[in-house]
Short mmCIF file of C-alpha atoms in Angstrom, two decimals:
data_model
loop_
_atom_site.label_atom_id
_atom_site.label_comp_id
_atom_site.label_asym_id
_atom_site.label_seq_id
_atom_site.Cartn_x
_atom_site.Cartn_y
_atom_site.Cartn_z
CA UNK A 1 0.00 0.00 0.00
CA UNK A 2 1.41 3.40 -1.00
CA UNK A 3 1.86 6.15 1.61
CA UNK A 4 -0.90 8.24 0.00
CA UNK A 5 -3.32 5.27 -0.02
CA UNK A 6 -2.36 4.50 3.60
CA UNK A 7 -3.18 8.06 4.70
CA UNK A 8 -6.50 7.96 2.83
CA UNK A 9 -7.32 4.55 4.29
CA UNK A 10 -6.47 5.75 7.83
CA UNK A 11 -8.74 8.75 7.40
CA UNK A 12 -11.56 6.54 6.18
CA UNK A 13 -11.03 4.22 9.14
CA UNK A 14 -11.15 7.08 11.66
CA UNK A 15 -14.30 8.50 10.08
CA UNK A 16 -15.86 5.06 10.08
CA UNK A 17 -15.21 4.54 13.81
CA UNK A 18 -16.81 7.90 14.52
CA UNK A 19 -19.85 7.01 12.43
CA UNK A 20 -20.27 3.69 14.24
CA UNK A 21 -21.32 5.59 17.37
CA UNK A 22 -24.45 6.90 15.72
CA UNK A 23 -27.79 5.16 15.36
CA UNK A 24 -29.29 4.09 13.04
CA UNK A 25 -26.68 2.30 10.98
CA UNK A 26 -26.49 2.64 7.21
CA UNK A 27 -26.27 -0.92 5.91
CA UNK A 28 -25.77 -2.06 2.33
CA UNK A 29 -26.79 -5.56 1.25
CA UNK A 30 -25.03 -6.71 -1.92
CA UNK A 31 -26.70 -9.62 -3.67
CA UNK A 32 -27.27 -11.27 -7.03
CA UNK A 33 -30.57 -12.69 -5.72
CA UNK A 34 -33.49 -10.31 -5.52
CA UNK A 35 -37.13 -10.67 -6.66
CA UNK A 36 -38.10 -9.03 -9.92
CA UNK A 37 -41.44 -8.00 -8.50
CA UNK A 38 -43.46 -8.03 -5.28
CA UNK A 39 -44.90 -11.47 -6.08
CA UNK A 40 -42.39 -13.87 -7.66
CA UNK A 41 -42.97 -17.57 -7.03
CA UNK A 42 -39.63 -18.55 -8.59
CA UNK A 43 -37.40 -16.21 -6.56
CA UNK A 44 -36.89 -18.37 -3.46
CA UNK A 45 -33.51 -17.00 -2.34
CA UNK A 46 -34.47 -13.53 -3.53
CA UNK A 47 -37.57 -13.51 -1.34
CA UNK A 48 -35.41 -14.39 1.65
CA UNK A 49 -33.05 -11.49 0.87
CA UNK A 50 -36.00 -9.14 0.50
CA UNK A 51 -37.58 -10.22 3.78
CA UNK A 52 -34.28 -10.12 5.67
CA UNK A 53 -33.60 -6.58 4.42
CA UNK A 54 -37.06 -5.54 5.59
CA UNK A 55 -36.49 -7.20 8.99
CA UNK A 56 -33.25 -5.25 9.47
CA UNK A 57 -34.97 -2.02 8.41
CA UNK A 58 -37.78 -2.70 10.90
CA UNK A 59 -35.19 -2.42 13.68
CA UNK A 60 -34.74 1.25 12.78
CA UNK A 61 -31.76 1.03 10.45
CA UNK A 62 -31.25 2.44 6.96
CA UNK A 63 -30.98 -0.43 4.48
CA UNK A 64 -29.85 -0.29 0.87
CA UNK A 65 -29.84 -3.27 -1.51
CA UNK A 66 -27.36 -3.28 -4.40
CA UNK A 67 -28.24 -5.74 -7.16
CA UNK A 68 -28.11 -6.16 -10.93
CA UNK A 69 -30.70 -4.85 -13.37
CA UNK A 70 -32.46 -7.89 -14.79
CA UNK A 71 -33.86 -6.01 -17.77
CA UNK A 72 -36.94 -4.31 -16.34
CA UNK A 73 -35.40 -1.52 -14.33
CA UNK A 74 -34.97 -1.52 -10.58
CA UNK A 75 -36.50 -4.27 -8.48
CA UNK A 76 -39.35 -4.06 -6.01
CA UNK A 77 -38.41 -2.29 -2.77
CA UNK A 78 -40.15 -3.32 0.45
CA UNK A 79 -40.98 -0.69 3.03
CA UNK A 80 -37.89 0.85 4.61
CA UNK A 81 -35.48 -0.53 1.98
CA UNK A 82 -33.98 1.28 -1.02
CA UNK A 83 -32.90 -0.83 -3.99
CA UNK A 84 -30.08 0.33 -6.29
CA UNK A 85 -29.67 -1.46 -9.63
CA UNK A 86 -26.64 -1.52 -11.91
CA UNK A 87 -26.53 -2.53 -15.55
CA UNK A 88 -24.49 -5.48 -16.78
CA UNK A 89 -24.14 -7.56 -19.93
CA UNK A 90 -26.04 -10.58 -18.61
CA UNK A 91 -29.52 -9.06 -18.71
CA UNK A 92 -32.06 -11.36 -17.08
CA UNK A 93 -29.72 -14.36 -16.82
CA UNK A 94 -28.88 -15.81 -13.42
CA UNK A 95 -25.24 -15.70 -12.31
CA UNK A 96 -25.27 -19.47 -11.82
CA UNK A 97 -26.00 -19.98 -15.53
CA UNK A 98 -22.74 -18.32 -16.61
CA UNK A 99 -19.96 -20.67 -17.70
CA UNK A 100 -16.25 -19.86 -17.42
CA UNK A 101 -15.65 -21.76 -20.67
CA UNK A 102 -17.77 -19.29 -22.68
CA UNK A 103 -16.05 -16.01 -23.51
CA UNK A 104 -19.39 -14.18 -23.70
CA UNK A 105 -20.26 -15.35 -20.19
CA UNK A 106 -16.84 -14.31 -18.89
CA UNK A 107 -17.43 -10.81 -20.27
CA UNK A 108 -20.84 -10.72 -18.61
CA UNK A 109 -19.32 -11.76 -15.27
CA UNK A 110 -16.59 -9.12 -15.56
CA UNK A 111 -19.19 -6.47 -16.37
CA UNK A 112 -21.15 -7.55 -13.28
CA UNK A 113 -18.12 -7.10 -11.03
CA UNK A 114 -17.07 -3.78 -12.57
CA UNK A 115 -20.56 -2.25 -12.55
CA UNK A 116 -21.34 -3.61 -9.10
CA UNK A 117 -18.16 -2.15 -7.61
CA UNK A 118 -18.95 1.24 -9.16
CA UNK A 119 -22.51 1.24 -7.84
CA UNK A 120 -21.46 0.24 -4.31
CA UNK A 121 -18.66 2.82 -4.28
CA UNK A 122 -21.06 5.50 -5.56
CA UNK A 123 -23.52 4.67 -2.78
CA UNK A 124 -20.75 4.95 -0.18
CA UNK A 125 -19.47 8.25 -1.61
CA UNK A 126 -22.94 9.80 -1.48
CA UNK A 127 -23.39 8.97 2.21
CA UNK A 128 -20.89 6.68 3.98
CA UNK A 129 -21.94 3.08 4.58
CA UNK A 130 -21.40 1.63 8.04
CA UNK A 131 -21.48 -2.05 7.09
CA UNK A 132 -21.92 -4.22 4.01
CA UNK A 133 -23.58 -7.63 4.10
CA UNK A 134 -22.60 -9.77 1.12
CA UNK A 135 -25.24 -12.27 0.18
CA UNK A 136 -23.31 -14.41 -1.02
CA UNK A 137 -19.52 -14.97 -1.01
CA UNK A 138 -19.68 -14.85 -4.82
CA UNK A 139 -20.33 -12.43 -6.37
CA UNK A 140 -21.47 -10.14 -3.54
CA UNK A 141 -18.43 -10.86 -1.38
CA UNK A 142 -16.08 -9.77 -4.15
CA UNK A 143 -17.82 -6.39 -4.34
CA UNK A 144 -17.85 -5.95 -0.56
CA UNK A 145 -14.18 -6.84 -0.25
CA UNK A 146 -13.26 -4.30 -2.93
CA UNK A 147 -15.00 -1.51 -0.97
CA UNK A 148 -13.36 -2.76 2.21
CA UNK A 149 -9.89 -2.50 0.66
CA UNK A 150 -10.56 0.90 -0.84
CA UNK A 151 -12.46 2.64 1.94
CA UNK A 152 -12.11 0.50 5.07
CA UNK A 153 -15.82 -0.33 5.24
CA UNK A 154 -16.31 -3.62 7.12
CA UNK A 155 -18.41 -6.38 5.68
CA UNK A 156 -19.92 -9.73 6.56
CA UNK A 157 -20.60 -12.70 4.30
CA UNK A 158 -23.60 -15.01 4.29
CA UNK A 159 -22.91 -18.21 2.35
CA UNK A 160 -25.78 -19.86 0.51
CA UNK A 161 -24.25 -23.01 -0.99
CA UNK A 162 -23.22 -22.58 -4.60
CA UNK A 163 -20.70 -19.92 -3.60
CA UNK A 164 -18.79 -22.51 -1.56
CA UNK A 165 -19.71 -25.81 -3.22
CA UNK A 166 -19.38 -24.56 -6.81
CA UNK A 167 -17.21 -21.44 -7.04
CA UNK A 168 -15.12 -22.52 -4.06
CA UNK A 169 -14.04 -25.60 -6.00
CA UNK A 170 -13.04 -23.83 -9.23
CA UNK A 171 -9.22 -23.46 -9.12
CA UNK A 172 -9.20 -19.93 -10.52
CA UNK A 173 -11.79 -18.76 -7.95
CA UNK A 174 -11.03 -20.89 -4.88
CA UNK A 175 -8.39 -18.55 -3.42
CA UNK A 176 -10.56 -15.50 -4.06
CA UNK A 177 -13.54 -17.05 -2.27
CA UNK A 178 -11.29 -17.96 0.66
CA UNK A 179 -9.93 -14.40 0.72
CA UNK A 180 -13.42 -12.95 0.78
CA UNK A 181 -14.26 -15.08 3.81
CA UNK A 182 -11.04 -14.34 5.68
CA UNK A 183 -11.36 -10.56 5.26
CA UNK A 184 -14.95 -10.48 6.50
CA UNK A 185 -15.81 -9.31 10.00
CA UNK A 186 -18.38 -12.09 10.34
CA UNK A 187 -19.09 -15.20 8.29
CA UNK A 188 -22.41 -17.05 8.21
CA UNK A 189 -23.73 -20.14 6.44
CA UNK A 190 -27.34 -21.21 6.09
CA UNK A 191 -26.56 -24.90 6.60
CA UNK A 192 -24.55 -26.99 9.06
CA UNK A 193 -22.52 -28.84 6.43
CA UNK A 194 -22.09 -25.62 4.48
CA UNK A 195 -20.76 -23.99 7.65
CA UNK A 196 -18.17 -26.73 8.08
CA UNK A 197 -17.13 -26.59 4.41
CA UNK A 198 -16.81 -22.79 4.47
CA UNK A 199 -14.73 -23.02 7.63
CA UNK A 200 -12.45 -25.58 6.00
CA UNK A 201 -12.05 -23.47 2.86
CA UNK A 202 -11.24 -20.24 4.70
CA UNK A 203 -9.50 -21.50 7.84
CA UNK A 204 -11.68 -19.13 9.90
CA UNK A 205 -14.76 -19.40 12.09
CA UNK A 206 -18.13 -19.56 10.34
CA UNK A 207 -21.47 -19.49 12.17
CA UNK A 208 -24.69 -21.25 11.26
CA UNK A 209 -27.43 -18.72 10.59
CA UNK A 210 -30.49 -20.18 8.85
CA UNK A 211 -32.26 -18.49 5.97
CA UNK A 212 -36.02 -18.05 6.14
CA UNK A 213 -38.84 -15.89 4.86
CA UNK A 214 -41.38 -13.68 6.58
CA UNK A 215 -44.52 -15.79 6.38
CA UNK A 216 -47.81 -14.06 7.03
CA UNK A 217 -50.58 -16.24 8.40
CA UNK A 218 -53.70 -15.73 6.23
CA UNK A 219 -57.03 -15.55 8.03
CA UNK A 220 -59.03 -17.74 5.68
CA UNK A 221 -57.07 -21.00 5.68
CA UNK A 222 -57.88 -24.22 7.52
CA UNK A 223 -55.22 -24.80 10.17
CA UNK A 224 -56.55 -27.74 12.17
CA UNK A 225 -55.88 -31.36 11.31
CA UNK A 226 -59.05 -33.11 10.19
CA UNK A 227 -59.87 -36.75 10.90
CA UNK A 228 -59.81 -39.10 7.94
CA UNK A 229 -57.76 -38.26 4.88
CA UNK A 230 -54.31 -36.88 5.70
CA UNK A 231 -53.28 -33.89 3.57
CA UNK A 232 -49.67 -33.88 2.38
CA UNK A 233 -47.99 -30.98 0.58
CA UNK A 234 -44.95 -30.61 -1.67
CA UNK A 235 -43.58 -27.17 -2.65
CA UNK A 236 -40.54 -26.88 -4.89
CA UNK A 237 -39.04 -27.57 -8.29
CA UNK A 238 -40.28 -30.53 -10.26
CA UNK A 239 -36.82 -31.96 -10.72
CA UNK A 240 -35.08 -35.27 -10.13
CA UNK A 241 -32.91 -33.82 -7.36
CA UNK A 242 -36.09 -32.79 -5.52
CA UNK A 243 -37.38 -36.38 -5.56
CA UNK A 244 -40.81 -35.68 -7.03
CA UNK A 245 -40.83 -39.09 -8.73
CA UNK A 246 -40.02 -40.78 -5.40
CA UNK A 247 -42.88 -38.90 -3.74
CA UNK A 248 -45.42 -39.97 -6.36
CA UNK A 249 -44.35 -43.61 -6.15
CA UNK A 250 -44.49 -43.41 -2.35
CA UNK A 251 -48.00 -42.00 -2.55
CA UNK A 252 -49.06 -44.96 -4.68
CA UNK A 253 -47.66 -47.40 -2.09
CA UNK A 254 -49.33 -45.42 0.70
CA UNK A 255 -52.74 -45.71 -0.98
CA UNK A 256 -52.24 -49.37 -1.92
CA UNK A 257 -51.56 -50.16 1.75
CA UNK A 258 -55.06 -49.02 2.65
CA UNK A 259 -54.23 -45.51 3.88
CA UNK A 260 -56.36 -42.48 3.08
CA UNK A 261 -54.78 -39.22 2.02
CA UNK A 262 -54.19 -36.54 -0.59
CA UNK A 263 -51.10 -34.87 -1.98
CA UNK A 264 -50.95 -31.31 -3.29
CA UNK A 265 -47.91 -30.23 -5.31
CA UNK A 266 -46.90 -26.63 -6.10
CA UNK A 267 -43.96 -25.82 -8.33
CA UNK A 268 -42.57 -26.31 -11.81
CA UNK A 269 -39.40 -27.24 -13.61
CA UNK A 270 -37.75 -29.75 -15.90
CA UNK A 271 -39.95 -32.64 -14.72
CA UNK A 272 -43.26 -30.79 -14.94
CA UNK A 273 -44.71 -32.85 -17.80
CA UNK A 274 -43.03 -36.02 -16.56
CA UNK A 275 -44.54 -35.60 -13.09
CA UNK A 276 -48.04 -35.18 -14.47
CA UNK A 277 -47.59 -38.20 -16.73
CA UNK A 278 -46.26 -40.30 -13.86
CA UNK A 279 -49.20 -39.35 -11.64
CA UNK A 280 -51.56 -40.43 -14.41
CA UNK A 281 -49.67 -43.69 -15.08
CA UNK A 282 -49.76 -44.51 -11.36
CA UNK A 283 -53.51 -43.89 -11.32
CA UNK A 284 -53.08 -41.12 -8.73
CA UNK A 285 -55.18 -38.37 -10.29
CA UNK A 286 -57.90 -38.98 -7.69
CA UNK A 287 -55.42 -38.46 -4.86
CA UNK A 288 -52.82 -36.00 -6.24
CA UNK A 289 -53.25 -32.41 -7.46
CA UNK A 290 -50.26 -31.00 -9.36
CA UNK A 291 -50.18 -27.20 -9.62
CA UNK A 292 -47.75 -24.57 -10.88
CA UNK A 293 -45.46 -22.08 -9.15
CA UNK A 294 -47.07 -20.23 -6.26
CA UNK A 295 -46.39 -16.89 -4.58
CA UNK A 296 -45.95 -16.33 -0.85
CA UNK A 297 -49.62 -16.00 0.18
CA UNK A 298 -50.63 -19.02 -1.91
CA UNK A 299 -47.83 -21.11 -0.40
CA UNK A 300 -48.83 -20.01 3.10
CA UNK A 301 -52.45 -20.95 2.47
CA UNK A 302 -51.41 -24.32 1.07
CA UNK A 303 -49.23 -25.04 4.11
CA UNK A 304 -52.00 -24.10 6.52
CA UNK A 305 -54.48 -26.25 4.62
CA UNK A 306 -52.15 -29.27 4.86
CA UNK A 307 -51.24 -31.60 7.70
CA UNK A 308 -47.55 -32.02 6.82
CA UNK A 309 -44.96 -30.78 4.34
CA UNK A 310 -43.01 -33.46 2.47
CA UNK A 311 -39.44 -32.80 1.25
CA UNK A 312 -38.32 -35.97 -0.58
CA UNK A 313 -35.09 -34.53 -2.02
CA UNK A 314 -32.18 -36.64 -3.18
CA UNK A 315 -29.85 -33.73 -2.36
CA UNK A 316 -30.63 -30.65 -0.29
CA UNK A 317 -29.33 -28.33 2.41
CA UNK A 318 -32.15 -26.53 4.22
CA UNK A 319 -34.81 -25.35 1.75
CA UNK A 320 -36.71 -22.19 2.62
CA UNK A 321 -40.02 -24.02 2.49
CA UNK A 322 -38.95 -26.03 5.55
CA UNK A 323 -38.82 -22.88 7.67
CA UNK A 324 -42.07 -21.71 6.04
CA UNK A 325 -43.82 -24.84 7.29
CA UNK A 326 -42.32 -24.63 10.77
CA UNK A 327 -43.27 -20.96 11.04
CA UNK A 328 -46.86 -21.88 10.25
CA UNK A 329 -46.89 -24.70 12.80
CA UNK A 330 -46.66 -27.68 10.45
CA UNK A 331 -44.37 -30.73 10.85
CA UNK A 332 -42.08 -31.92 8.07
CA UNK A 333 -41.39 -35.33 6.54
CA UNK A 334 -37.95 -35.02 4.93
CA UNK A 335 -35.13 -37.01 3.39
CA UNK A 336 -31.99 -37.59 5.41
CA UNK A 337 -29.85 -35.36 3.20
CA UNK A 338 -27.96 -32.17 3.93
CA UNK A 339 -28.94 -30.78 7.32
CA UNK A 340 -32.62 -31.67 7.38
CA UNK A 341 -32.16 -35.07 9.01
CA UNK A 342 -30.02 -33.71 11.85
CA UNK A 343 -32.42 -30.84 12.55
CA UNK A 344 -35.52 -33.04 12.61
CA UNK A 345 -33.88 -35.77 14.69
CA UNK A 346 -32.58 -33.20 17.17
CA UNK A 347 -35.99 -31.62 17.68
CA UNK A 348 -38.46 -34.36 16.59
CA UNK A 349 -40.32 -31.73 14.55
CA UNK A 350 -41.10 -34.33 11.91
CA UNK A 351 -40.05 -37.66 10.44
CA UNK A 352 -36.77 -38.46 8.66
CA UNK A 353 -36.69 -40.91 5.74
CA UNK A 354 -34.00 -42.44 3.56
CA UNK A 355 -33.48 -40.55 0.28
CA UNK A 356 -34.53 -42.15 -3.00
CA UNK A 357 -36.58 -44.80 -1.16
CA UNK A 358 -40.28 -44.76 -2.06
CA UNK A 359 -41.18 -47.54 0.39
CA UNK A 360 -39.49 -45.83 3.34
CA UNK A 361 -41.24 -42.59 2.44
CA UNK A 362 -44.59 -44.39 2.15
CA UNK A 363 -44.05 -45.91 5.60
CA UNK A 364 -43.31 -42.43 6.99
CA UNK A 365 -46.49 -41.04 5.44
CA UNK A 366 -48.43 -43.86 7.10
CA UNK A 367 -46.65 -43.29 10.42
CA UNK A 368 -47.58 -39.63 10.32
CA UNK A 369 -51.19 -40.38 9.40
CA UNK A 370 -51.47 -42.73 12.38
CA UNK A 371 -49.86 -40.31 14.85
CA UNK A 372 -52.10 -38.58 17.39
CA UNK A 373 -53.00 -34.96 16.67
CA UNK A 374 -50.55 -32.55 18.28
CA UNK A 375 -47.70 -35.05 18.53
CA UNK A 376 -45.25 -32.71 16.77
CA UNK A 377 -46.61 -29.32 17.87
CA UNK A 378 -44.18 -28.50 20.69
CA UNK A 379 -41.08 -29.56 18.73
CA UNK A 380 -42.24 -27.62 15.66
CA UNK A 381 -42.68 -24.45 17.73
CA UNK A 382 -39.19 -24.81 19.26
CA UNK A 383 -37.46 -25.30 15.93
CA UNK A 384 -39.44 -22.47 14.32
CA UNK A 385 -37.87 -19.99 16.75
CA UNK A 386 -34.42 -20.81 15.35
CA UNK A 387 -35.63 -19.87 11.87
CA UNK A 388 -37.55 -16.70 12.75
CA UNK A 389 -36.25 -14.01 10.38
CA UNK A 390 -36.67 -11.21 12.92
CA UNK A 391 -34.55 -13.10 15.45
CA UNK A 392 -31.95 -13.63 12.72
CA UNK A 393 -31.92 -9.91 11.90
CA UNK A 394 -31.44 -9.02 15.58
CA UNK A 395 -28.56 -11.47 15.85
CA UNK A 396 -26.85 -9.97 12.80
CA UNK A 397 -27.26 -6.43 14.14
CA UNK A 398 -25.86 -7.46 17.53
CA UNK A 399 -22.82 -8.95 15.79
CA UNK A 400 -21.97 -5.83 13.79
CA UNK A 401 -22.74 -3.33 16.57
CA UNK A 402 -19.18 -3.04 17.85
CA UNK A 403 -16.91 -4.50 15.19
CA UNK A 404 -13.84 -2.64 13.90
CA UNK A 405 -13.13 -1.81 10.24
CA UNK A 406 -11.69 -4.49 8.01
CA UNK A 407 -7.97 -4.91 7.53
#
């Protein structure tokens, strides 16, 4: 670092420490995941970012979200949050769809980083930022670290999964991801295994902090379990990794064994047509209703009108719909993959099944149907507190309240 840059950095650091004493804080959230509109059934991670930003703002702080323009101007801003969009060459493409082997995609990624850095720096120059939260290590962490180096603004990183499990394994990016984590004031991961992997990659402490959404309880939905037919619900992508084929086959076994029940499915994806065909071939149309993508209120109503959420994934960490169900008081039947098995075994807030095993899942559906009403209620309520987004926001704010500027 040159002498001139050192003097400038020292001045920024002193000013930052003085600003930290004021309340409210001016917080910037840098993310590549943000909903295109107020209701967006496909923007799972984006809805979490939106709701978390609103939860932080509700604590009396000034929150700014910096994200890319997806082609339709700036994104929806919830109350108390200001969204700042920057243009890039990728348009409405997701960052995860870019391939390092395609020169056009590399140019798009570079334009994202360059434009994002400019927008974040511009925001800081207009009125100094107290703290940046990067959601996620890539690409948000790269932007936050650049501002940290230039202006001494501290940042934290919240890892989602692909930033560690995908980008963290690419040789050309691995060291940069590790550097982003090491330079952060605080590091979070939304899964237990993800936490351990991020810690191993960076050689620093990483805390588990679950992602969740703000679920509003509608007034007009049935919430009590009815005698007779048990109502199961699936919400997610119709994709092999999500185990929708396993669920349909399990439902057939469940019915063939003399059990009574229905299954409602909400989602869409690569196996949309295949799922509908399979349900027809298995003669399940009388018992299974397959719908499309749903927005927040529709998902909440569906959860409340069900008896249990089923997550039959072949591979998963902690999907947002799990915390949605817990927050609305519903137990979960889930595959023993990622962190779901450990969480449900620890709290008994549901039933754990072997992945890719239709018979085991069918047995679990039958076990749940035979269980007395209220068996899971206390455990569900306990686990739901760990996922409450307002508690998560308070924890984050407590962490950053006294931290020093980045090095």
